GROMACS .gro file of N, CA and C in nm:
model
  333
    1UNK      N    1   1.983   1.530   3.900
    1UNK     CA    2   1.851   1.587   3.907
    1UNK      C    3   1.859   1.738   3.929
    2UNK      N    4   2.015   1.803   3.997
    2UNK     CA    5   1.982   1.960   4.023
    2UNK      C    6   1.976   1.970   3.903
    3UNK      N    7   1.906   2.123   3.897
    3UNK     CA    8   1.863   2.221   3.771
    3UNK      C    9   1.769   2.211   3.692
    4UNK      N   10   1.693   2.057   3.751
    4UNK     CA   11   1.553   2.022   3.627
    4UNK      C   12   1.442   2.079   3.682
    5UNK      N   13   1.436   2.106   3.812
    5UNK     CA   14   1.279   2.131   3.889
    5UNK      C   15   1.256   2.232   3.829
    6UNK      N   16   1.150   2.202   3.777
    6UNK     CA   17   1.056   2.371   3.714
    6UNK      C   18   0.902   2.376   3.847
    7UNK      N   19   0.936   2.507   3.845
    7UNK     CA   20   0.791   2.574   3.971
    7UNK      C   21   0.673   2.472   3.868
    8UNK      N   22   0.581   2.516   3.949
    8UNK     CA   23   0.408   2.452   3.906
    8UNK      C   24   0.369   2.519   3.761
    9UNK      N   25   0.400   2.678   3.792
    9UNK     CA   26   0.367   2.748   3.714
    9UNK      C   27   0.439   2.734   3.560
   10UNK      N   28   0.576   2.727   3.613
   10UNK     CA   29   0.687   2.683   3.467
   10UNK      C   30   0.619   2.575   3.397
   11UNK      N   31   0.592   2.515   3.482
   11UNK     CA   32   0.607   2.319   3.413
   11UNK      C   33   0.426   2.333   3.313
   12UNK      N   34   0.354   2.403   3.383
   12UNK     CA   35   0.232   2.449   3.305
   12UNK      C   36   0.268   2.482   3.182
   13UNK      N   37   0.343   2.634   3.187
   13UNK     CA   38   0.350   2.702   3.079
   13UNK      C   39   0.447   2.601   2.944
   14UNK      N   40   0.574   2.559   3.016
   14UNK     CA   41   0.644   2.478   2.918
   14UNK      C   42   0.527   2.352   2.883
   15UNK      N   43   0.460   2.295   2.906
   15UNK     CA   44   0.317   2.176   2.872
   15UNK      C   45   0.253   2.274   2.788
   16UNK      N   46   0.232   2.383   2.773
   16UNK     CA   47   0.168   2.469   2.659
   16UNK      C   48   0.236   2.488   2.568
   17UNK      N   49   0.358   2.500   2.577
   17UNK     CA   50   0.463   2.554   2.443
   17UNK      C   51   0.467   2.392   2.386
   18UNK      N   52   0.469   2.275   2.443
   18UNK     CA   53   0.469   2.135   2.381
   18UNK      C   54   0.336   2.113   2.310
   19UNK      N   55   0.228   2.137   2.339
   19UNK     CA   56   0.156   2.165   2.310
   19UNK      C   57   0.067   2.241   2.159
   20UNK      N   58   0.132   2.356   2.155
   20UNK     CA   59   0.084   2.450   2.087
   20UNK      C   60   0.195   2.465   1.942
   21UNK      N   61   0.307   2.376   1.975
   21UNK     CA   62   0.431   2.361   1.876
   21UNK      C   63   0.467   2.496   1.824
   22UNK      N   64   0.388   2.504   1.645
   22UNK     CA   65   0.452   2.637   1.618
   22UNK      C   66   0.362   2.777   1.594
   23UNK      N   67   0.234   2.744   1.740
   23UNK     CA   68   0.178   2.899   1.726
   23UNK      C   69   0.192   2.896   1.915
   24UNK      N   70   0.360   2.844   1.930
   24UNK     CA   71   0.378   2.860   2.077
   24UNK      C   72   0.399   3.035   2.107
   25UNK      N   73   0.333   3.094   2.102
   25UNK     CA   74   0.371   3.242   2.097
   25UNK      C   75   0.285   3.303   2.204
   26UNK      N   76   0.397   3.389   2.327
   26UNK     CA   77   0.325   3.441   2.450
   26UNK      C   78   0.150   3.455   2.444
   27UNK      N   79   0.109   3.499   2.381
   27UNK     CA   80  -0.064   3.529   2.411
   27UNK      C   81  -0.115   3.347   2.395
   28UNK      N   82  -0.104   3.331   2.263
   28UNK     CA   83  -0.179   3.170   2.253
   28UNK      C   84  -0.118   3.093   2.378
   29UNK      N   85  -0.011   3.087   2.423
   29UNK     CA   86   0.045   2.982   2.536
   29UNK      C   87  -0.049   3.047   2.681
   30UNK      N   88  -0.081   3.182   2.672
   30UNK     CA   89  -0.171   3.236   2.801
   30UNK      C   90  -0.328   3.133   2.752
   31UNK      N   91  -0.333   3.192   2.675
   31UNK     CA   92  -0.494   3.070   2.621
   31UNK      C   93  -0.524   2.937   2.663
   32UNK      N   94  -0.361   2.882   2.648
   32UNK     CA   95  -0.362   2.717   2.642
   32UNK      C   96  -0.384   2.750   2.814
   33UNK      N   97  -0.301   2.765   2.859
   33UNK     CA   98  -0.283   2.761   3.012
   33UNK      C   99  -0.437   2.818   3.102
   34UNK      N  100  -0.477   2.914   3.042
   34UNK     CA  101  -0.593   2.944   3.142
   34UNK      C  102  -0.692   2.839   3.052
   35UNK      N  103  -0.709   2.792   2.966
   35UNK     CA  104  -0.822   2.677   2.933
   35UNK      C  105  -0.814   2.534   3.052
   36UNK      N  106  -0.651   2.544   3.066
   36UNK     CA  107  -0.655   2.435   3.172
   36UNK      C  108  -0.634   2.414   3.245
   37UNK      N  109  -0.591   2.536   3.323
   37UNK     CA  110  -0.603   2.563   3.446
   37UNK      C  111  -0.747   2.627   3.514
   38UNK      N  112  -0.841   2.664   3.420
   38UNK     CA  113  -0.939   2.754   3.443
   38UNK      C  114  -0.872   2.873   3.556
   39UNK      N  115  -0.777   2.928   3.507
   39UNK     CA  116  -0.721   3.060   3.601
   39UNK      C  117  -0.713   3.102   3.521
   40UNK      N  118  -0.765   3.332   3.583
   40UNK     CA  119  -0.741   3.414   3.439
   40UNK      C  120  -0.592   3.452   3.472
   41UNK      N  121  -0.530   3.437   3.362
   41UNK     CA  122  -0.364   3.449   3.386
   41UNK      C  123  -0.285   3.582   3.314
   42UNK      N  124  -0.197   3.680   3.390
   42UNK     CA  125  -0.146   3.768   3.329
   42UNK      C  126  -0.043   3.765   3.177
   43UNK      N  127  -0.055   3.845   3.126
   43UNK     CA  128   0.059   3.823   3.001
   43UNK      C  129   0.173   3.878   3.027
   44UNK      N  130   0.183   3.950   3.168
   44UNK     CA  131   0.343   4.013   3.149
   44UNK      C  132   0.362   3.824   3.261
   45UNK      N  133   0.264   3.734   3.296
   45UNK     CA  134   0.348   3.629   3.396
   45UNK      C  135   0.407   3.530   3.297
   46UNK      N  136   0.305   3.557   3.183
   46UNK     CA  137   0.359   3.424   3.082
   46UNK      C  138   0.482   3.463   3.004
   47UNK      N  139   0.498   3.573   2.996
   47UNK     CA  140   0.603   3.638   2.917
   47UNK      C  141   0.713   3.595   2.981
   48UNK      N  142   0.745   3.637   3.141
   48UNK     CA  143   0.829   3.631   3.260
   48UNK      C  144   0.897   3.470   3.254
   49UNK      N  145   0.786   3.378   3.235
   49UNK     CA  146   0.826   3.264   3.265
   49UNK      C  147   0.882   3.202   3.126
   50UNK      N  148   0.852   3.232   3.039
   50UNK     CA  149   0.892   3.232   2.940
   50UNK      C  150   1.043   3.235   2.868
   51UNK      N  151   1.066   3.422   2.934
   51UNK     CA  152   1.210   3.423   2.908
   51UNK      C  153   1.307   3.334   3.032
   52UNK      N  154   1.269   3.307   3.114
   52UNK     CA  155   1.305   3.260   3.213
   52UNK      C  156   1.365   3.121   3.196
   53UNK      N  157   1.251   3.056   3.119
   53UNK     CA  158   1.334   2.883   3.094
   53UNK      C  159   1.384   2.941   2.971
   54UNK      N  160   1.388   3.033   2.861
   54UNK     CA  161   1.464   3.061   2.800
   54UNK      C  162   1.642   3.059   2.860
   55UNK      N  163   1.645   3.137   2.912
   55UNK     CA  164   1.770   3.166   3.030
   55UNK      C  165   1.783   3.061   3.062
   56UNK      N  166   1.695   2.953   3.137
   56UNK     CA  167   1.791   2.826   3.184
   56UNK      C  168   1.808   2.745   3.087
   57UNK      N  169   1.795   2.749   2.943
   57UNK     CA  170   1.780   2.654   2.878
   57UNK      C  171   1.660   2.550   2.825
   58UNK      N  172   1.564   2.550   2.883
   58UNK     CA  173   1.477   2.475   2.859
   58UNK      C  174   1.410   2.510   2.678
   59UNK      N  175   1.378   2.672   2.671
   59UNK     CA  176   1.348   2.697   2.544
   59UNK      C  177   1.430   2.784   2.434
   60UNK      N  178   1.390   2.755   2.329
   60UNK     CA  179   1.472   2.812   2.207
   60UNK      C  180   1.346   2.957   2.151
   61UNK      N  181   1.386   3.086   2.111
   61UNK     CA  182   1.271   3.132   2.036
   61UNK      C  183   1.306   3.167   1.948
   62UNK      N  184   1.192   3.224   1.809
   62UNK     CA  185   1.331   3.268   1.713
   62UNK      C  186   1.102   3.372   1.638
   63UNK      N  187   1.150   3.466   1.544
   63UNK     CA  188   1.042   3.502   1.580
   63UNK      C  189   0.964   3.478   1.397
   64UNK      N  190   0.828   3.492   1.419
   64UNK     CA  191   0.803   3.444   1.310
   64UNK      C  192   0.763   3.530   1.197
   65UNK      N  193   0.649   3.556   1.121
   65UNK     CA  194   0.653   3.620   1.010
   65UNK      C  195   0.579   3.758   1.059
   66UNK      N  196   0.598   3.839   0.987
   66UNK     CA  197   0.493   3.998   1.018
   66UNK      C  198   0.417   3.895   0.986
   67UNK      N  199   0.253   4.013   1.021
   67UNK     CA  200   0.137   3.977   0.964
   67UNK      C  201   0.035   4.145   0.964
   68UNK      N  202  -0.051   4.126   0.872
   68UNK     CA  203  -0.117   4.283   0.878
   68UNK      C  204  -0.208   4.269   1.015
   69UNK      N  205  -0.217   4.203   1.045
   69UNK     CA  206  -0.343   4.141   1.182
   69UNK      C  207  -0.264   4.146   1.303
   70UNK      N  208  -0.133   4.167   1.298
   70UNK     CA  209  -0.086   4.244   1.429
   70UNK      C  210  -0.001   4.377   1.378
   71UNK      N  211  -0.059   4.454   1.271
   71UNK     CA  212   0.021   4.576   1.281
   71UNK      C  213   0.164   4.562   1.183
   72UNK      N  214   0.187   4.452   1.161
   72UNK     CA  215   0.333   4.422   1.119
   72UNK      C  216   0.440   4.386   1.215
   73UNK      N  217   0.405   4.381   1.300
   73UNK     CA  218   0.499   4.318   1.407
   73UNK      C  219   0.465   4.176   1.411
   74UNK      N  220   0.613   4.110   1.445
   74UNK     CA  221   0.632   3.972   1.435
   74UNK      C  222   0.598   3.899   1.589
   75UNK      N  223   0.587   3.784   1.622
   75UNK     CA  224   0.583   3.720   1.677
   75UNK      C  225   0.652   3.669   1.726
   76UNK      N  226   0.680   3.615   1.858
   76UNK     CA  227   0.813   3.514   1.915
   76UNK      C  228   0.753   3.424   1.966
   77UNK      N  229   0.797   3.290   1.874
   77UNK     CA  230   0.777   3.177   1.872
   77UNK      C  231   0.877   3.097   1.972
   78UNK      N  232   0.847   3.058   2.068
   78UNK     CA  233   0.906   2.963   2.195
   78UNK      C  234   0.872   2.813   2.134
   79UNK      N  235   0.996   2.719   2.178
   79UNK     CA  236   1.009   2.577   2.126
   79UNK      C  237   1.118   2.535   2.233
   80UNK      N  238   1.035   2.420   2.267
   80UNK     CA  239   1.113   2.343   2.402
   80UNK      C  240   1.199   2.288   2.369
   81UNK      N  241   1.355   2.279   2.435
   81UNK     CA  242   1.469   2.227   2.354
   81UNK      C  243   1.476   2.086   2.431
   82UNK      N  244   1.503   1.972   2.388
   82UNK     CA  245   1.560   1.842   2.463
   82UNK      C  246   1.566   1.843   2.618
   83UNK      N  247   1.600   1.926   2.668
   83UNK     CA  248   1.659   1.953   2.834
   83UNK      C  249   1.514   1.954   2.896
   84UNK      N  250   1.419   2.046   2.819
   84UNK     CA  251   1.297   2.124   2.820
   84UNK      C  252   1.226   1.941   2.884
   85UNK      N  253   1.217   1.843   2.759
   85UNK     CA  254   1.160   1.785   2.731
   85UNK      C  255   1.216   1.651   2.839
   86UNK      N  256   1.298   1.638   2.865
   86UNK     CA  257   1.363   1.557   2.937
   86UNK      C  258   1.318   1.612   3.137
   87UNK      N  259   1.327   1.687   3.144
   87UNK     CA  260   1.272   1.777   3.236
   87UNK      C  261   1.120   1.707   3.280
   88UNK      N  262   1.051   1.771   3.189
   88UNK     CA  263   0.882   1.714   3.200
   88UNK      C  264   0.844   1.577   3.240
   89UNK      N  265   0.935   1.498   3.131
   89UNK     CA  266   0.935   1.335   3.138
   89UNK      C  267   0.981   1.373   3.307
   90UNK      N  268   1.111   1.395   3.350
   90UNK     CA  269   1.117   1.330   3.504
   90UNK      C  270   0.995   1.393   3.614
   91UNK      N  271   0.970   1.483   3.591
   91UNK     CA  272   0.840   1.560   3.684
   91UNK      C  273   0.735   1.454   3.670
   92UNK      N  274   0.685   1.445   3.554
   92UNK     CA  275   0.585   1.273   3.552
   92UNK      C  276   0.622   1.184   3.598
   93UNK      N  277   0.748   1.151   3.596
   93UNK     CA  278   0.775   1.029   3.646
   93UNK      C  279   0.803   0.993   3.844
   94UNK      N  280   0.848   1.115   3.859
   94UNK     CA  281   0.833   1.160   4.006
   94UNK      C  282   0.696   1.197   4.063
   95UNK      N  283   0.562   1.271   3.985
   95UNK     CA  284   0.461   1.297   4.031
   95UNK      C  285   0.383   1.124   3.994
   96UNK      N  286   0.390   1.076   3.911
   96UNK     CA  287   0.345   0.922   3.915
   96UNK      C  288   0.398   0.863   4.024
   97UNK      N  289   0.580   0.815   4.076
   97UNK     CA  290   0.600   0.728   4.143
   97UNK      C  291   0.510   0.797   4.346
   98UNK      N  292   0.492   0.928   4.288
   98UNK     CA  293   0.444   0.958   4.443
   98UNK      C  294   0.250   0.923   4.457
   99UNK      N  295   0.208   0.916   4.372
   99UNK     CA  296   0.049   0.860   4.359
   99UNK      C  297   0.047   0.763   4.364
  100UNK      N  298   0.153   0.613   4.314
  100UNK     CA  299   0.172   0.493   4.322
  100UNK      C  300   0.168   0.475   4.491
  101UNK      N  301   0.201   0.533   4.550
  101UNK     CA  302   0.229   0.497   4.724
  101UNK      C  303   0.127   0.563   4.813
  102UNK      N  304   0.079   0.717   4.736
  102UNK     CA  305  -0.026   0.766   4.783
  102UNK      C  306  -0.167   0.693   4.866
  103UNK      N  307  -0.139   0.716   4.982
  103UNK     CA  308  -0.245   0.603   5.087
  103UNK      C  309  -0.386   0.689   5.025
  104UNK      N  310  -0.475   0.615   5.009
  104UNK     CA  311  -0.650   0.615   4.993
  104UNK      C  312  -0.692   0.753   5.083
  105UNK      N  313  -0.724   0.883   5.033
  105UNK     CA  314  -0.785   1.000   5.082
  105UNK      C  315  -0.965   0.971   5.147
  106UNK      N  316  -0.995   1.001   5.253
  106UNK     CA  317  -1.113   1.028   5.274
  106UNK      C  318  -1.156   1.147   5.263
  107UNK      N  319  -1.273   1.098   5.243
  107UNK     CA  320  -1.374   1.296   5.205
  107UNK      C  321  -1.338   1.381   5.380
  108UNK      N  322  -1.309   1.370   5.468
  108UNK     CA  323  -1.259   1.441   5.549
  108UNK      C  324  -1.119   1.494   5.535
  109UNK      N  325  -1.017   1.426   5.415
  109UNK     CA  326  -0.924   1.489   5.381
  109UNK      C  327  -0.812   1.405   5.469
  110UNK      N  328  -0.854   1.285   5.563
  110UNK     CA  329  -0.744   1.229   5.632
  110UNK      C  330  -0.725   1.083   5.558
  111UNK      N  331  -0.557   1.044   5.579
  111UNK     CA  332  -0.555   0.944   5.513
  111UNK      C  333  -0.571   0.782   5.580
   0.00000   0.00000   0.00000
């Protein structure tokens, strides 16, 4: 299990790059993420986290075509590699087996 835990914030952003497949590209993955998080979210944080599971492995990028609608500059397209994806599956499967046992909340917040 060492090396799979991704922060709150990672495991968001990588659920957007699964997500968004091949217009996974820093600004649209900020979109996906503040639609569902309803948080307004920075682009240098999504960028950050980005190259980051890059570095551990989780993602691959490779960049995609000019276009006249950004100037001619290309895009970098992020794609979750196997590890990425294997990762997520155990975070579900650990945030499920802990709601399975989860005792009944009252509206005072005690259990």
């Amino acid at each position: 299990m060492k090396g799979t835990f991704l922060g709150e914030f990672e495991e968001v952003v990588l659920l957007a790059t699964c997500v968004l497949k091949d217009e996974a590209y820093a600004n649209m993955v900020r979109k996906k993420v503040e639609e569902h998080t309803h948080r307004s979210i920075n682009l240098s944080a999504i960028h950050s986290a980005l190259y980051r599971m890059e570095k551990k492995g989780f993602l691959n990028s490779e960049f995609g075509e000019a276009s006249k609608k950004r100037g001619g500059k290309r895009k970098r397209i992020f794609v979750p590699t196997p590890s990425a994806l294997k990762a997520l599956e155990q975070i579900k499967e650990i945030r499920a087996s802990f709601w399975e046992i989860m005792p009944a909340i009252s509206k005072d917040g005690q259990a």
